[in-house]
């Protein structure tokens, strides 16, 4: 066996014993933690354990009559009702209607908000003129806007798309402007010293720097768009999960209401997960 250089061995030991800045010797942070592979499995297991504990406590409370079935049915009843709802002949049509309203409104909001955010960030004077009106429009409750949009766009799918657009638009706009404003000044000066054009500076510096902020807004607005579509369906609609939810509420079908809420929550998680996946693929350097 070849001998190990004492200098190299000392360096290796020093690196092994090195602590992160601010770490107190003997503290938990000073002890070796879980490796990434262990964390990858431990965290989901802990989350699953919390969910199982919650469901068991919920079931026990229902069996002991601590919670009225009209207020919160037991998990087994809701699970059975979920299967019945999914197999119902109306479910697929309502799911497609709500999903279409959500996605179309969301995509329109994303395109318009990102474009307007770039314009307002580039032209500061225009931003000072336009931005206050955008804020005033946003602070109006979405439920109050729904009747107005129905008058303008009619009771069909257009008003639901408009409401999904309205609710999800502002978040993307604000995050786009914030991301473009956070570009480091030193980097901008470097691009200027390299005689880069405004187009090159935007594509090579400003846009990549703003993308994490933009996608943060896009992730949030994905669920907001779903809420907007549902609010529109609550008021007037011939199809959609929101309309069906109102019908079940008036009929006092608690099992069906909670089953539909679980399915709507699952739809929101799917939409959020798709945007998060695109985020990880596009903003790859952040990982």
PDB file of C-alpha atoms in Angstrom:
ATOM      1  CA  UNK A   1       0.000   0.000   0.000  1.00  0.00           C
ATOM      2  CA  UNK A   2       1.245   3.485  -0.791  1.00  0.00           C
ATOM      3  CA  UNK A   3       1.773   5.906   2.069  1.00  0.00           C
ATOM      4  CA  UNK A   4      -0.529   8.901   2.504  1.00  0.00           C
ATOM      5  CA  UNK A   5       1.106  12.308   2.521  1.00  0.00           C
ATOM      6  CA  UNK A   6       0.722  13.782   6.063  1.00  0.00           C
ATOM      7  CA  UNK A   7      -0.104  17.174   4.576  1.00  0.00           C
ATOM      8  CA  UNK A   8      -2.933  15.723   2.526  1.00  0.00           C
ATOM      9  CA  UNK A   9      -4.168  13.675   5.495  1.00  0.00           C
ATOM     10  CA  UNK A  10      -4.182  16.752   7.729  1.00  0.00           C
ATOM     11  CA  UNK A  11      -6.108  18.702   5.095  1.00  0.00           C
ATOM     12  CA  UNK A  12      -8.687  15.929   4.796  1.00  0.00           C
ATOM     13  CA  UNK A  13      -9.163  15.800   8.572  1.00  0.00           C
ATOM     14  CA  UNK A  14      -9.531  19.573   8.699  1.00  0.00           C
ATOM     15  CA  UNK A  15     -12.241  19.511   6.057  1.00  0.00           C
ATOM     16  CA  UNK A  16     -14.054  16.683   7.818  1.00  0.00           C
ATOM     17  CA  UNK A  17     -14.028  18.552  11.128  1.00  0.00           C
ATOM     18  CA  UNK A  18     -14.992  21.889   9.610  1.00  0.00           C
ATOM     19  CA  UNK A  19     -18.297  23.363  10.702  1.00  0.00           C
ATOM     20  CA  UNK A  20     -20.637  25.722   8.957  1.00  0.00           C
ATOM     21  CA  UNK A  21     -20.334  29.372  10.018  1.00  0.00           C
ATOM     22  CA  UNK A  22     -22.331  30.060  13.163  1.00  0.00           C
ATOM     23  CA  UNK A  23     -22.440  26.405  14.247  1.00  0.00           C
ATOM     24  CA  UNK A  24     -21.943  25.854  17.958  1.00  0.00           C
ATOM     25  CA  UNK A  25     -19.723  22.899  18.888  1.00  0.00           C
ATOM     26  CA  UNK A  26     -21.745  20.093  20.421  1.00  0.00           C
ATOM     27  CA  UNK A  27     -25.042  21.327  18.997  1.00  0.00           C
ATOM     28  CA  UNK A  28     -27.322  19.293  16.762  1.00  0.00           C
ATOM     29  CA  UNK A  29     -26.032  21.198  13.736  1.00  0.00           C
ATOM     30  CA  UNK A  30     -22.518  20.038  14.639  1.00  0.00           C
ATOM     31  CA  UNK A  31     -23.534  16.382  14.394  1.00  0.00           C
ATOM     32  CA  UNK A  32     -23.647  14.542  11.106  1.00  0.00           C
ATOM     33  CA  UNK A  33     -27.154  14.729   9.632  1.00  0.00           C
ATOM     34  CA  UNK A  34     -29.024  12.614   7.167  1.00  0.00           C
ATOM     35  CA  UNK A  35     -27.575  12.263   3.728  1.00  0.00           C
ATOM     36  CA  UNK A  36     -29.705  13.462   0.777  1.00  0.00           C
ATOM     37  CA  UNK A  37     -30.909   9.922  -0.014  1.00  0.00           C
ATOM     38  CA  UNK A  38     -32.117   9.410   3.566  1.00  0.00           C
ATOM     39  CA  UNK A  39     -33.850  12.790   3.615  1.00  0.00           C
ATOM     40  CA  UNK A  40     -35.548  11.912   0.342  1.00  0.00           C
ATOM     41  CA  UNK A  41     -37.282   8.975   2.027  1.00  0.00           C
ATOM     42  CA  UNK A  42     -37.643  10.217   5.613  1.00  0.00           C
ATOM     43  CA  UNK A  43     -39.575  13.408   4.812  1.00  0.00           C
ATOM     44  CA  UNK A  44     -42.345  11.679   2.790  1.00  0.00           C
ATOM     45  CA  UNK A  45     -42.624   8.983   5.468  1.00  0.00           C
ATOM     46  CA  UNK A  46     -43.054  11.624   8.173  1.00  0.00           C
ATOM     47  CA  UNK A  47     -45.669  13.432   6.071  1.00  0.00           C
ATOM     48  CA  UNK A  48     -47.525  10.157   5.512  1.00  0.00           C
ATOM     49  CA  UNK A  49     -47.392   9.436   9.237  1.00  0.00           C
ATOM     50  CA  UNK A  50     -48.931  12.821  10.025  1.00  0.00           C
ATOM     51  CA  UNK A  51     -51.715  12.174   7.495  1.00  0.00           C
ATOM     52  CA  UNK A  52     -52.468   8.712   8.914  1.00  0.00           C
ATOM     53  CA  UNK A  53     -52.552  10.100  12.461  1.00  0.00           C
ATOM     54  CA  UNK A  54     -54.955  12.840  11.376  1.00  0.00           C
ATOM     55  CA  UNK A  55     -57.261  10.357   9.627  1.00  0.00           C
ATOM     56  CA  UNK A  56     -57.278   8.039  12.648  1.00  0.00           C
ATOM     57  CA  UNK A  57     -58.143  10.917  14.979  1.00  0.00           C
ATOM     58  CA  UNK A  58     -60.859  12.036  12.564  1.00  0.00           C
ATOM     59  CA  UNK A  59     -62.340   8.525  12.375  1.00  0.00           C
ATOM     60  CA  UNK A  60     -62.276   8.122  16.150  1.00  0.00           C
ATOM     61  CA  UNK A  61     -63.986  11.488  16.635  1.00  0.00           C
ATOM     62  CA  UNK A  62     -66.719  10.460  14.203  1.00  0.00           C
ATOM     63  CA  UNK A  63     -67.275   7.097  15.911  1.00  0.00           C
ATOM     64  CA  UNK A  64     -67.511   8.781  19.330  1.00  0.00           C
ATOM     65  CA  UNK A  65     -69.993  11.300  17.883  1.00  0.00           C
ATOM     66  CA  UNK A  66     -67.718  14.199  18.779  1.00  0.00           C
ATOM     67  CA  UNK A  67     -68.306  15.553  15.264  1.00  0.00           C
ATOM     68  CA  UNK A  68     -71.703  15.524  13.579  1.00  0.00           C
ATOM     69  CA  UNK A  69     -71.763  13.640  10.239  1.00  0.00           C
ATOM     70  CA  UNK A  70     -73.647  16.603   8.772  1.00  0.00           C
ATOM     71  CA  UNK A  71     -70.694  18.843   9.585  1.00  0.00           C
ATOM     72  CA  UNK A  72     -67.824  16.488   8.809  1.00  0.00           C
ATOM     73  CA  UNK A  73     -68.584  12.933   7.628  1.00  0.00           C
ATOM     74  CA  UNK A  74     -66.116  10.159   8.534  1.00  0.00           C
ATOM     75  CA  UNK A  75     -63.213   9.559   6.123  1.00  0.00           C
ATOM     76  CA  UNK A  76     -64.596   6.184   5.008  1.00  0.00           C
ATOM     77  CA  UNK A  77     -67.877   7.770   3.913  1.00  0.00           C
ATOM     78  CA  UNK A  78     -66.060  10.478   1.987  1.00  0.00           C
ATOM     79  CA  UNK A  79     -63.781   7.922   0.312  1.00  0.00           C
ATOM     80  CA  UNK A  80     -66.797   5.874  -0.772  1.00  0.00           C
ATOM     81  CA  UNK A  81     -68.525   8.994  -2.072  1.00  0.00           C
ATOM     82  CA  UNK A  82     -65.402   9.998  -4.023  1.00  0.00           C
ATOM     83  CA  UNK A  83     -65.597   6.739  -5.951  1.00  0.00           C
ATOM     84  CA  UNK A  84     -69.302   7.305  -6.619  1.00  0.00           C
ATOM     85  CA  UNK A  85     -68.668  10.869  -7.819  1.00  0.00           C
ATOM     86  CA  UNK A  86     -65.855   9.791 -10.137  1.00  0.00           C
ATOM     87  CA  UNK A  87     -68.084   7.104 -11.656  1.00  0.00           C
ATOM     88  CA  UNK A  88     -71.021   9.495 -12.084  1.00  0.00           C
ATOM     89  CA  UNK A  89     -71.892  10.265 -15.741  1.00  0.00           C
ATOM     90  CA  UNK A  90     -71.710  14.016 -15.168  1.00  0.00           C
ATOM     91  CA  UNK A  91     -68.258  14.079 -13.552  1.00  0.00           C
ATOM     92  CA  UNK A  92     -66.027  13.976 -16.632  1.00  0.00           C
ATOM     93  CA  UNK A  93     -67.951  16.742 -18.392  1.00  0.00           C
ATOM     94  CA  UNK A  94     -67.871  19.009 -15.340  1.00  0.00           C
ATOM     95  CA  UNK A  95     -64.181  18.273 -14.777  1.00  0.00           C
ATOM     96  CA  UNK A  96     -63.337  19.173 -18.377  1.00  0.00           C
ATOM     97  CA  UNK A  97     -65.387  22.384 -18.151  1.00  0.00           C
ATOM     98  CA  UNK A  98     -63.705  23.603 -14.959  1.00  0.00           C
ATOM     99  CA  UNK A  99     -60.232  22.578 -16.127  1.00  0.00           C
ATOM    100  CA  UNK A 100     -60.689  24.322 -19.478  1.00  0.00           C
ATOM    101  CA  UNK A 101     -61.866  27.551 -17.841  1.00  0.00           C
ATOM    102  CA  UNK A 102     -58.951  27.433 -15.418  1.00  0.00           C
ATOM    103  CA  UNK A 103     -56.201  26.693 -17.943  1.00  0.00           C
ATOM    104  CA  UNK A 104     -57.372  29.188 -20.575  1.00  0.00           C
ATOM    105  CA  UNK A 105     -57.778  31.976 -18.019  1.00  0.00           C
ATOM    106  CA  UNK A 106     -54.444  31.111 -16.433  1.00  0.00           C
ATOM    107  CA  UNK A 107     -52.504  31.063 -19.707  1.00  0.00           C
ATOM    108  CA  UNK A 108     -54.023  34.358 -20.839  1.00  0.00           C
ATOM    109  CA  UNK A 109     -53.186  35.935 -17.486  1.00  0.00           C
ATOM    110  CA  UNK A 110     -49.613  34.615 -17.608  1.00  0.00           C
ATOM    111  CA  UNK A 111     -48.935  35.928 -21.119  1.00  0.00           C
ATOM    112  CA  UNK A 112     -50.500  39.351 -20.560  1.00  0.00           C
ATOM    113  CA  UNK A 113     -49.013  39.800 -17.071  1.00  0.00           C
ATOM    114  CA  UNK A 114     -45.468  38.875 -18.119  1.00  0.00           C
ATOM    115  CA  UNK A 115     -45.639  41.128 -21.181  1.00  0.00           C
ATOM    116  CA  UNK A 116     -47.065  44.044 -19.195  1.00  0.00           C
ATOM    117  CA  UNK A 117     -44.531  43.459 -16.421  1.00  0.00           C
ATOM    118  CA  UNK A 118     -41.658  43.732 -18.900  1.00  0.00           C
ATOM    119  CA  UNK A 119     -43.146  46.911 -20.400  1.00  0.00           C
ATOM    120  CA  UNK A 120     -43.773  48.589 -17.029  1.00  0.00           C
ATOM    121  CA  UNK A 121     -40.327  47.608 -15.768  1.00  0.00           C
ATOM    122  CA  UNK A 122     -38.695  49.063 -18.879  1.00  0.00           C
ATOM    123  CA  UNK A 123     -40.662  52.317 -18.970  1.00  0.00           C
ATOM    124  CA  UNK A 124     -40.671  53.658 -15.414  1.00  0.00           C
ATOM    125  CA  UNK A 125     -42.835  56.695 -16.184  1.00  0.00           C
ATOM    126  CA  UNK A 126     -45.518  54.504 -17.728  1.00  0.00           C
ATOM    127  CA  UNK A 127     -45.362  52.269 -14.675  1.00  0.00           C
ATOM    128  CA  UNK A 128     -46.027  55.209 -12.332  1.00  0.00           C
ATOM    129  CA  UNK A 129     -49.085  56.102 -14.411  1.00  0.00           C
ATOM    130  CA  UNK A 130     -50.596  52.651 -14.952  1.00  0.00           C
ATOM    131  CA  UNK A 131     -49.645  50.673 -11.846  1.00  0.00           C
ATOM    132  CA  UNK A 132     -51.973  52.459  -9.357  1.00  0.00           C
ATOM    133  CA  UNK A 133     -54.982  51.569 -11.520  1.00  0.00           C
ATOM    134  CA  UNK A 134     -53.865  47.942 -11.627  1.00  0.00           C
ATOM    135  CA  UNK A 135     -53.672  47.895  -7.814  1.00  0.00           C
ATOM    136  CA  UNK A 136     -57.129  49.463  -7.457  1.00  0.00           C
ATOM    137  CA  UNK A 137     -58.559  46.889  -9.841  1.00  0.00           C
ATOM    138  CA  UNK A 138     -56.938  44.071  -7.874  1.00  0.00           C
ATOM    139  CA  UNK A 139     -58.212  45.090  -4.422  1.00  0.00           C
ATOM    140  CA  UNK A 140     -61.826  44.735  -5.598  1.00  0.00           C
ATOM    141  CA  UNK A 141     -63.048  41.330  -4.306  1.00  0.00           C
ATOM    142  CA  UNK A 142     -63.308  38.733  -7.029  1.00  0.00           C
ATOM    143  CA  UNK A 143     -66.834  37.812  -5.939  1.00  0.00           C
ATOM    144  CA  UNK A 144     -67.878  41.418  -6.546  1.00  0.00           C
ATOM    145  CA  UNK A 145     -66.332  41.347 -10.021  1.00  0.00           C
ATOM    146  CA  UNK A 146     -68.130  38.164 -11.029  1.00  0.00           C
ATOM    147  CA  UNK A 147     -71.536  39.791 -11.735  1.00  0.00           C
ATOM    148  CA  UNK A 148     -69.852  42.521 -13.773  1.00  0.00           C
ATOM    149  CA  UNK A 149     -67.964  39.990 -15.883  1.00  0.00           C
ATOM    150  CA  UNK A 150     -71.140  37.997 -16.395  1.00  0.00           C
ATOM    151  CA  UNK A 151     -72.879  41.148 -17.673  1.00  0.00           C
ATOM    152  CA  UNK A 152     -69.960  41.925 -19.983  1.00  0.00           C
ATOM    153  CA  UNK A 153     -69.135  38.419 -21.204  1.00  0.00           C
ATOM    154  CA  UNK A 154     -72.393  36.543 -20.692  1.00  0.00           C
ATOM    155  CA  UNK A 155     -73.222  33.524 -18.516  1.00  0.00           C
ATOM    156  CA  UNK A 156     -71.193  31.097 -20.622  1.00  0.00           C
ATOM    157  CA  UNK A 157     -67.607  29.948 -20.385  1.00  0.00           C
ATOM    158  CA  UNK A 158     -66.181  33.392 -21.245  1.00  0.00           C
ATOM    159  CA  UNK A 159     -67.132  34.920 -17.885  1.00  0.00           C
ATOM    160  CA  UNK A 160     -65.459  32.055 -15.991  1.00  0.00           C
ATOM    161  CA  UNK A 161     -62.308  32.446 -18.070  1.00  0.00           C
ATOM    162  CA  UNK A 162     -62.421  36.181 -17.398  1.00  0.00           C
ATOM    163  CA  UNK A 163     -62.694  35.629 -13.656  1.00  0.00           C
ATOM    164  CA  UNK A 164     -59.840  33.105 -13.663  1.00  0.00           C
ATOM    165  CA  UNK A 165     -57.801  35.645 -15.639  1.00  0.00           C
ATOM    166  CA  UNK A 166     -58.627  38.496 -13.255  1.00  0.00           C
ATOM    167  CA  UNK A 167     -57.717  36.650 -10.067  1.00  0.00           C
ATOM    168  CA  UNK A 168     -54.442  35.157 -11.332  1.00  0.00           C
ATOM    169  CA  UNK A 169     -53.207  38.161 -13.316  1.00  0.00           C
ATOM    170  CA  UNK A 170     -51.977  40.447 -10.542  1.00  0.00           C
ATOM    171  CA  UNK A 171     -49.692  37.920  -8.824  1.00  0.00           C
ATOM    172  CA  UNK A 172     -47.767  37.197 -12.023  1.00  0.00           C
ATOM    173  CA  UNK A 173     -47.534  40.902 -12.878  1.00  0.00           C
ATOM    174  CA  UNK A 174     -46.123  41.902  -9.489  1.00  0.00           C
ATOM    175  CA  UNK A 175     -43.615  39.041  -9.439  1.00  0.00           C
ATOM    176  CA  UNK A 176     -42.447  39.818 -12.978  1.00  0.00           C
ATOM    177  CA  UNK A 177     -41.814  43.468 -12.120  1.00  0.00           C
ATOM    178  CA  UNK A 178     -40.138  42.513  -8.843  1.00  0.00           C
ATOM    179  CA  UNK A 179     -37.856  40.016 -10.576  1.00  0.00           C
ATOM    180  CA  UNK A 180     -36.769  42.495 -13.235  1.00  0.00           C
ATOM    181  CA  UNK A 181     -36.123  45.128 -10.560  1.00  0.00           C
ATOM    182  CA  UNK A 182     -33.866  42.736  -8.616  1.00  0.00           C
ATOM    183  CA  UNK A 183     -31.237  42.391 -11.346  1.00  0.00           C
ATOM    184  CA  UNK A 184     -27.860  43.239  -9.703  1.00  0.00           C
ATOM    185  CA  UNK A 185     -26.607  46.699 -10.650  1.00  0.00           C
ATOM    186  CA  UNK A 186     -23.041  45.417 -11.000  1.00  0.00           C
ATOM    187  CA  UNK A 187     -24.183  42.906 -13.603  1.00  0.00           C
ATOM    188  CA  UNK A 188     -25.978  45.623 -15.543  1.00  0.00           C
ATOM    189  CA  UNK A 189     -22.846  47.765 -15.507  1.00  0.00           C
ATOM    190  CA  UNK A 190     -20.820  44.796 -16.714  1.00  0.00           C
ATOM    191  CA  UNK A 191     -23.168  44.283 -19.663  1.00  0.00           C
ATOM    192  CA  UNK A 192     -22.881  47.986 -20.469  1.00  0.00           C
ATOM    193  CA  UNK A 193     -19.092  47.816 -20.377  1.00  0.00           C
ATOM    194  CA  UNK A 194     -19.249  44.892 -22.806  1.00  0.00           C
ATOM    195  CA  UNK A 195     -21.278  47.063 -25.206  1.00  0.00           C
ATOM    196  CA  UNK A 196     -24.254  44.705 -24.993  1.00  0.00           C
ATOM    197  CA  UNK A 197     -27.470  45.908 -26.586  1.00  0.00           C
ATOM    198  CA  UNK A 198     -30.679  46.270 -24.574  1.00  0.00           C
ATOM    199  CA  UNK A 199     -32.003  43.135 -26.217  1.00  0.00           C
ATOM    200  CA  UNK A 200     -28.873  41.164 -25.310  1.00  0.00           C
ATOM    201  CA  UNK A 201     -28.966  42.484 -21.752  1.00  0.00           C
ATOM    202  CA  UNK A 202     -32.592  41.467 -21.366  1.00  0.00           C
ATOM    203  CA  UNK A 203     -32.211  37.972 -22.833  1.00  0.00           C
ATOM    204  CA  UNK A 204     -28.860  37.122 -21.239  1.00  0.00           C
ATOM    205  CA  UNK A 205     -29.182  38.843 -17.853  1.00  0.00           C
ATOM    206  CA  UNK A 206     -32.522  40.372 -16.884  1.00  0.00           C
ATOM    207  CA  UNK A 207     -34.795  37.544 -18.008  1.00  0.00           C
ATOM    208  CA  UNK A 208     -32.787  34.703 -16.383  1.00  0.00           C
ATOM    209  CA  UNK A 209     -32.509  36.735 -13.172  1.00  0.00           C
ATOM    210  CA  UNK A 210     -36.268  37.373 -13.111  1.00  0.00           C
ATOM    211  CA  UNK A 211     -37.400  33.838 -13.958  1.00  0.00           C
ATOM    212  CA  UNK A 212     -37.396  32.543 -10.337  1.00  0.00           C
ATOM    213  CA  UNK A 213     -39.702  35.402  -9.358  1.00  0.00           C
ATOM    214  CA  UNK A 214     -41.903  34.890 -12.413  1.00  0.00           C
ATOM    215  CA  UNK A 215     -42.345  31.190 -11.721  1.00  0.00           C
ATOM    216  CA  UNK A 216     -43.096  31.886  -8.068  1.00  0.00           C
ATOM    217  CA  UNK A 217     -46.014  33.980  -9.286  1.00  0.00           C
ATOM    218  CA  UNK A 218     -47.016  31.377 -11.860  1.00  0.00           C
ATOM    219  CA  UNK A 219     -47.147  28.627  -9.230  1.00  0.00           C
ATOM    220  CA  UNK A 220     -49.378  30.694  -6.972  1.00  0.00           C
ATOM    221  CA  UNK A 221     -51.647  31.912  -9.753  1.00  0.00           C
ATOM    222  CA  UNK A 222     -52.277  28.348 -10.979  1.00  0.00           C
ATOM    223  CA  UNK A 223     -54.427  27.650  -7.926  1.00  0.00           C
ATOM    224  CA  UNK A 224     -55.900  31.156  -7.953  1.00  0.00           C
ATOM    225  CA  UNK A 225     -57.132  30.622 -11.512  1.00  0.00           C
ATOM    226  CA  UNK A 226     -58.964  27.496 -10.345  1.00  0.00           C
ATOM    227  CA  UNK A 227     -60.594  29.502  -7.562  1.00  0.00           C
ATOM    228  CA  UNK A 228     -61.684  32.134 -10.074  1.00  0.00           C
ATOM    229  CA  UNK A 229     -63.289  29.558 -12.344  1.00  0.00           C
ATOM    230  CA  UNK A 230     -65.125  27.980  -9.400  1.00  0.00           C
ATOM    231  CA  UNK A 231     -66.414  31.352  -8.171  1.00  0.00           C
ATOM    232  CA  UNK A 232     -67.829  32.026 -11.624  1.00  0.00           C
ATOM    233  CA  UNK A 233     -69.523  28.630 -11.616  1.00  0.00           C
ATOM    234  CA  UNK A 234     -71.008  29.307  -8.184  1.00  0.00           C
ATOM    235  CA  UNK A 235     -72.930  32.292  -9.557  1.00  0.00           C
ATOM    236  CA  UNK A 236     -74.097  31.077 -12.941  1.00  0.00           C
ATOM    237  CA  UNK A 237     -73.129  28.045 -14.957  1.00  0.00           C
ATOM    238  CA  UNK A 238     -74.592  25.115 -16.831  1.00  0.00           C
ATOM    239  CA  UNK A 239     -71.565  22.876 -16.226  1.00  0.00           C
ATOM    240  CA  UNK A 240     -68.570  22.671 -13.934  1.00  0.00           C
ATOM    241  CA  UNK A 241     -67.507  21.376 -10.543  1.00  0.00           C
ATOM    242  CA  UNK A 242     -68.468  24.663  -8.889  1.00  0.00           C
ATOM    243  CA  UNK A 243     -72.070  24.400 -10.065  1.00  0.00           C
ATOM    244  CA  UNK A 244     -72.233  20.793  -8.870  1.00  0.00           C
ATOM    245  CA  UNK A 245     -70.822  21.820  -5.501  1.00  0.00           C
ATOM    246  CA  UNK A 246     -73.602  24.388  -5.052  1.00  0.00           C
ATOM    247  CA  UNK A 247     -76.237  21.786  -5.934  1.00  0.00           C
ATOM    248  CA  UNK A 248     -74.884  19.353  -3.345  1.00  0.00           C
ATOM    249  CA  UNK A 249     -74.796  22.120  -0.725  1.00  0.00           C
ATOM    250  CA  UNK A 250     -78.450  23.052  -1.262  1.00  0.00           C
ATOM    251  CA  UNK A 251     -79.384  19.360  -1.130  1.00  0.00           C
ATOM    252  CA  UNK A 252     -77.517  19.018   2.220  1.00  0.00           C
ATOM    253  CA  UNK A 253     -75.393  16.171   0.836  1.00  0.00           C
ATOM    254  CA  UNK A 254     -72.402  16.556   3.127  1.00  0.00           C
ATOM    255  CA  UNK A 255     -70.637  13.423   1.844  1.00  0.00           C
ATOM    256  CA  UNK A 256     -70.881  14.609  -1.754  1.00  0.00           C
ATOM    257  CA  UNK A 257     -69.737  18.132  -0.872  1.00  0.00           C
ATOM    258  CA  UNK A 258     -66.618  16.891   0.898  1.00  0.00           C
ATOM    259  CA  UNK A 259     -65.891  14.340  -1.821  1.00  0.00           C
ATOM    260  CA  UNK A 260     -66.065  17.054  -4.460  1.00  0.00           C
ATOM    261  CA  UNK A 261     -63.864  19.342  -2.351  1.00  0.00           C
ATOM    262  CA  UNK A 262     -61.224  16.605  -2.160  1.00  0.00           C
ATOM    263  CA  UNK A 263     -61.337  16.151  -5.937  1.00  0.00           C
ATOM    264  CA  UNK A 264     -61.111  19.912  -6.517  1.00  0.00           C
ATOM    265  CA  UNK A 265     -58.122  20.028  -4.166  1.00  0.00           C
ATOM    266  CA  UNK A 266     -56.506  17.201  -6.131  1.00  0.00           C
ATOM    267  CA  UNK A 267     -57.067  19.144  -9.357  1.00  0.00           C
ATOM    268  CA  UNK A 268     -55.406  22.197  -7.816  1.00  0.00           C
ATOM    269  CA  UNK A 269     -52.431  20.102  -6.706  1.00  0.00           C
ATOM    270  CA  UNK A 270     -52.053  18.672 -10.210  1.00  0.00           C
ATOM    271  CA  UNK A 271     -52.070  22.147 -11.771  1.00  0.00           C
ATOM    272  CA  UNK A 272     -49.555  23.406  -9.202  1.00  0.00           C
ATOM    273  CA  UNK A 273     -47.353  20.349  -9.707  1.00  0.00           C
ATOM    274  CA  UNK A 274     -47.259  20.818 -13.483  1.00  0.00           C
ATOM    275  CA  UNK A 275     -46.118  24.432 -13.116  1.00  0.00           C
ATOM    276  CA  UNK A 276     -43.569  23.432 -10.454  1.00  0.00           C
ATOM    277  CA  UNK A 277     -42.185  20.736 -12.775  1.00  0.00           C
ATOM    278  CA  UNK A 278     -41.822  23.246 -15.618  1.00  0.00           C
ATOM    279  CA  UNK A 279     -40.168  25.606 -13.147  1.00  0.00           C
ATOM    280  CA  UNK A 280     -37.529  23.018 -12.247  1.00  0.00           C
ATOM    281  CA  UNK A 281     -36.868  22.294 -15.916  1.00  0.00           C
ATOM    282  CA  UNK A 282     -36.618  25.928 -17.022  1.00  0.00           C
ATOM    283  CA  UNK A 283     -34.895  27.461 -13.992  1.00  0.00           C
ATOM    284  CA  UNK A 284     -32.454  24.565 -13.777  1.00  0.00           C
ATOM    285  CA  UNK A 285     -29.579  26.602 -12.324  1.00  0.00           C
ATOM    286  CA  UNK A 286     -31.527  27.343  -9.131  1.00  0.00           C
ATOM    287  CA  UNK A 287     -31.439  23.658  -8.165  1.00  0.00           C
TER     288      UNK A 287
END
